[in-house]
GROMACS .gro file of C-alpha atoms in nm:
model
  188
    1UNK     CA    1  -1.407  -3.593  -1.161
    2UNK     CA    2  -1.596  -3.453  -0.862
    3UNK     CA    3  -1.315  -3.167  -0.854
    4UNK     CA    4  -1.376  -3.072  -1.178
    5UNK     CA    5  -1.711  -3.051  -1.175
    6UNK     CA    6  -1.680  -2.826  -0.874
    7UNK     CA    7  -1.415  -2.591  -1.055
    8UNK     CA    8  -1.648  -2.523  -1.330
    9UNK     CA    9  -1.955  -2.474  -1.144
   10UNK     CA   10  -1.798  -2.203  -0.885
   11UNK     CA   11  -1.416  -2.171  -1.038
   12UNK     CA   12  -1.088  -2.222  -0.926
   13UNK     CA   13  -0.977  -2.070  -0.631
   14UNK     CA   14  -0.774  -1.811  -0.810
   15UNK     CA   15  -1.064  -1.759  -1.005
   16UNK     CA   16  -1.328  -1.695  -0.669
   17UNK     CA   17  -0.995  -1.451  -0.515
   18UNK     CA   18  -1.008  -1.248  -0.834
   19UNK     CA   19  -1.426  -1.203  -0.829
   20UNK     CA   20  -1.333  -1.057  -0.461
   21UNK     CA   21  -1.083  -0.855  -0.567
   22UNK     CA   22  -1.312  -0.725  -0.887
   23UNK     CA   23  -1.569  -0.638  -0.630
   24UNK     CA   24  -1.342  -0.431  -0.446
   25UNK     CA   25  -1.200  -0.267  -0.746
   26UNK     CA   26  -1.581  -0.137  -0.852
   27UNK     CA   27  -1.594  -0.013  -0.555
   28UNK     CA   28  -1.297   0.215  -0.539
   29UNK     CA   29  -1.336   0.338  -0.919
   30UNK     CA   30  -1.724   0.444  -0.796
   31UNK     CA   31  -1.514   0.676  -0.532
   32UNK     CA   32  -1.301   0.826  -0.832
   33UNK     CA   33  -1.510   1.109  -0.918
   34UNK     CA   34  -1.595   1.241  -0.592
   35UNK     CA   35  -1.268   1.237  -0.482
   36UNK     CA   36  -1.172   1.462  -0.788
   37UNK     CA   37  -1.417   1.690  -0.687
   38UNK     CA   38  -1.239   1.765  -0.340
   39UNK     CA   39  -0.995   1.997  -0.351
   40UNK     CA   40  -0.654   1.922  -0.188
   41UNK     CA   41  -0.750   2.005   0.197
   42UNK     CA   42  -0.990   1.805   0.196
   43UNK     CA   43  -0.828   1.495   0.015
   44UNK     CA   44  -0.567   1.551   0.300
   45UNK     CA   45  -0.834   1.529   0.556
   46UNK     CA   46  -0.925   1.216   0.519
   47UNK     CA   47  -0.627   1.074   0.650
   48UNK     CA   48  -0.776   1.199   0.991
   49UNK     CA   49  -1.082   1.096   0.920
   50UNK     CA   50  -0.956   0.715   0.877
   51UNK     CA   51  -0.753   0.730   1.189
   52UNK     CA   52  -1.015   0.856   1.365
   53UNK     CA   53  -1.245   0.583   1.223
   54UNK     CA   54  -0.986   0.307   1.336
   55UNK     CA   55  -0.990   0.462   1.708
   56UNK     CA   56  -1.353   0.419   1.655
   57UNK     CA   57  -1.336   0.035   1.597
   58UNK     CA   58  -1.335   0.059   1.184
   59UNK     CA   59  -1.050  -0.234   1.042
   60UNK     CA   60  -0.833  -0.172   0.794
   61UNK     CA   61  -1.016  -0.408   0.555
   62UNK     CA   62  -1.317  -0.194   0.555
   63UNK     CA   63  -1.124   0.126   0.540
   64UNK     CA   64  -0.956  -0.055   0.202
   65UNK     CA   65  -1.177   0.053  -0.103
   66UNK     CA   66  -1.164   0.430   0.081
   67UNK     CA   67  -0.834   0.433   0.174
   68UNK     CA   68  -0.683   0.309  -0.217
   69UNK     CA   69  -0.904   0.528  -0.405
   70UNK     CA   70  -0.761   0.827  -0.193
   71UNK     CA   71  -0.426   0.738  -0.230
   72UNK     CA   72  -0.474   0.670  -0.592
   73UNK     CA   73  -0.637   1.026  -0.633
   74UNK     CA   74  -0.301   1.149  -0.394
   75UNK     CA   75  -0.081   0.958  -0.653
   76UNK     CA   76  -0.265   1.158  -0.950
   77UNK     CA   77  -0.200   1.494  -0.813
   78UNK     CA   78   0.168   1.455  -0.619
   79UNK     CA   79   0.304   1.202  -0.895
   80UNK     CA   80   0.088   1.220  -1.201
   81UNK     CA   81   0.065   0.877  -1.172
   82UNK     CA   82  -0.248   0.676  -1.172
   83UNK     CA   83  -0.299   0.329  -1.024
   84UNK     CA   84  -0.449   0.052  -1.268
   85UNK     CA   85  -0.662  -0.189  -1.169
   86UNK     CA   86  -0.462  -0.435  -1.175
   87UNK     CA   87  -0.214  -0.252  -0.973
   88UNK     CA   88  -0.519  -0.217  -0.741
   89UNK     CA   89  -0.567  -0.608  -0.735
   90UNK     CA   90  -0.127  -0.577  -0.626
   91UNK     CA   91  -0.174  -0.392  -0.356
   92UNK     CA   92  -0.511  -0.591  -0.238
   93UNK     CA   93  -0.304  -0.901  -0.236
   94UNK     CA   94   0.012  -0.712  -0.095
   95UNK     CA   95  -0.212  -0.649   0.232
   96UNK     CA   96  -0.407  -0.971   0.281
   97UNK     CA   97   0.003  -1.078   0.329
   98UNK     CA   98   0.039  -1.248  -0.022
   99UNK     CA   99   0.295  -1.259  -0.254
  100UNK     CA  100   0.254  -1.010  -0.584
  101UNK     CA  101   0.482  -1.120  -0.848
  102UNK     CA  102   0.537  -0.807  -1.115
  103UNK     CA  103   0.757  -0.784  -1.392
  104UNK     CA  104   1.026  -0.525  -1.428
  105UNK     CA  105   0.770  -0.148  -1.543
  106UNK     CA  106   0.479  -0.284  -1.403
  107UNK     CA  107   0.480  -0.020  -1.145
  108UNK     CA  108   0.613  -0.226  -0.809
  109UNK     CA  109   0.672   0.083  -0.632
  110UNK     CA  110   0.346   0.275  -0.690
  111UNK     CA  111   0.137  -0.044  -0.623
  112UNK     CA  112   0.309  -0.083  -0.246
  113UNK     CA  113   0.207   0.249  -0.190
  114UNK     CA  114  -0.144   0.122  -0.127
  115UNK     CA  115  -0.087  -0.135   0.131
  116UNK     CA  116   0.160   0.113   0.288
  117UNK     CA  117  -0.074   0.401   0.325
  118UNK     CA  118  -0.395   0.149   0.449
  119UNK     CA  119  -0.154   0.020   0.714
  120UNK     CA  120   0.018   0.334   0.750
  121UNK     CA  121  -0.302   0.443   0.903
  122UNK     CA  122  -0.315   0.210   1.194
  123UNK     CA  123  -0.053   0.409   1.406
  124UNK     CA  124   0.214   0.131   1.388
  125UNK     CA  125   0.526   0.171   1.220
  126UNK     CA  126   0.454  -0.022   0.820
  127UNK     CA  127   0.813  -0.127   0.682
  128UNK     CA  128   0.876  -0.187   0.321
  129UNK     CA  129   1.153  -0.454   0.220
  130UNK     CA  130   1.353  -0.348  -0.088
  131UNK     CA  131   1.699  -0.519  -0.185
  132UNK     CA  132   1.950  -0.258  -0.149
  133UNK     CA  133   1.995   0.080   0.006
  134UNK     CA  134   1.957   0.306  -0.321
  135UNK     CA  135   1.629   0.164  -0.374
  136UNK     CA  136   1.518   0.197  -0.054
  137UNK     CA  137   1.632   0.606  -0.034
  138UNK     CA  138   1.456   0.646  -0.420
  139UNK     CA  139   1.157   0.485  -0.338
  140UNK     CA  140   1.120   0.659   0.007
  141UNK     CA  141   1.206   0.977  -0.133
  142UNK     CA  142   1.023   0.956  -0.482
  143UNK     CA  143   0.696   0.826  -0.303
  144UNK     CA  144   0.689   1.039  -0.034
  145UNK     CA  145   0.551   1.318  -0.200
  146UNK     CA  146   0.271   1.089  -0.175
  147UNK     CA  147   0.306   1.004   0.136
  148UNK     CA  148   0.323   1.345   0.261
  149UNK     CA  149   0.058   1.507   0.072
  150UNK     CA  150  -0.150   1.264   0.306
  151UNK     CA  151  -0.003   1.362   0.617
  152UNK     CA  152   0.189   1.042   0.678
  153UNK     CA  153   0.568   1.093   0.754
  154UNK     CA  154   0.812   0.867   0.580
  155UNK     CA  155   1.171   0.747   0.634
  156UNK     CA  156   1.461   0.552   0.527
  157UNK     CA  157   1.679   0.297   0.697
  158UNK     CA  158   2.028   0.313   0.540
  159UNK     CA  159   2.374   0.158   0.636
  160UNK     CA  160   2.589   0.363   0.868
  161UNK     CA  161   2.333   0.566   0.985
  162UNK     CA  162   2.391   0.633   1.368
  163UNK     CA  163   2.125   0.447   1.634
  164UNK     CA  164   1.916   0.780   1.704
  165UNK     CA  165   1.899   0.814   1.323
  166UNK     CA  166   1.764   0.495   1.280
  167UNK     CA  167   1.502   0.542   1.583
  168UNK     CA  168   1.382   0.867   1.429
  169UNK     CA  169   1.302   0.634   1.105
  170UNK     CA  170   1.137   0.376   1.276
  171UNK     CA  171   0.955   0.635   1.403
  172UNK     CA  172   0.767   0.731   1.094
  173UNK     CA  173   0.425   0.603   0.958
  174UNK     CA  174   0.612   0.420   0.701
  175UNK     CA  175   0.981   0.313   0.705
  176UNK     CA  176   1.210   0.158   0.373
  177UNK     CA  177   1.484   0.000   0.433
  178UNK     CA  178   1.637  -0.351   0.300
  179UNK     CA  179   1.625  -0.713   0.473
  180UNK     CA  180   2.005  -0.715   0.613
  181UNK     CA  181   1.933  -0.358   0.774
  182UNK     CA  182   1.576  -0.431   0.964
  183UNK     CA  183   1.720  -0.787   1.000
  184UNK     CA  184   2.029  -0.660   1.199
  185UNK     CA  185   1.831  -0.375   1.379
  186UNK     CA  186   1.605  -0.640   1.541
  187UNK     CA  187   1.861  -0.821   1.617
  188UNK     CA  188   2.020  -0.545   1.822
   0.00000   0.00000   0.00000
């Protein structure tokens, strides 16, 4: 009974987390008009600015609203796709290390660009694990337009790749691949 009272007063854990995400979404959406006014060169320059701010001690969580807003604007310009607010939530969930369940057609490939871009700013290889080589290649090529526009390199690990090419792909900012390929590379 006491738990029910607390839940009525403060909301469930899920409701409290969603309220936090809604605050972030409001900040992201406030930046949209300002980013639309930037030319391509100025938008691309944001990546270097973000990397410098990280070197100066700013955290990825502090950069999240701006980086997500820049990634969304770059997606509109390069892919013709705009992240919906619910997709922004999915990106925040993934960035926080949680699982975001989405149905077929809800934009998982697009959602993943947000935390991948944000985490790639830290100058460490960021990896996306998918279920098969076809999806890894397709998504790295498709979303690669967005990443390349923003100055982020993208690679893809495939079966039958030589060790030299694999090393090159891991040297990129973002690497797509399958769980089995990443796992066997780790064991090697």
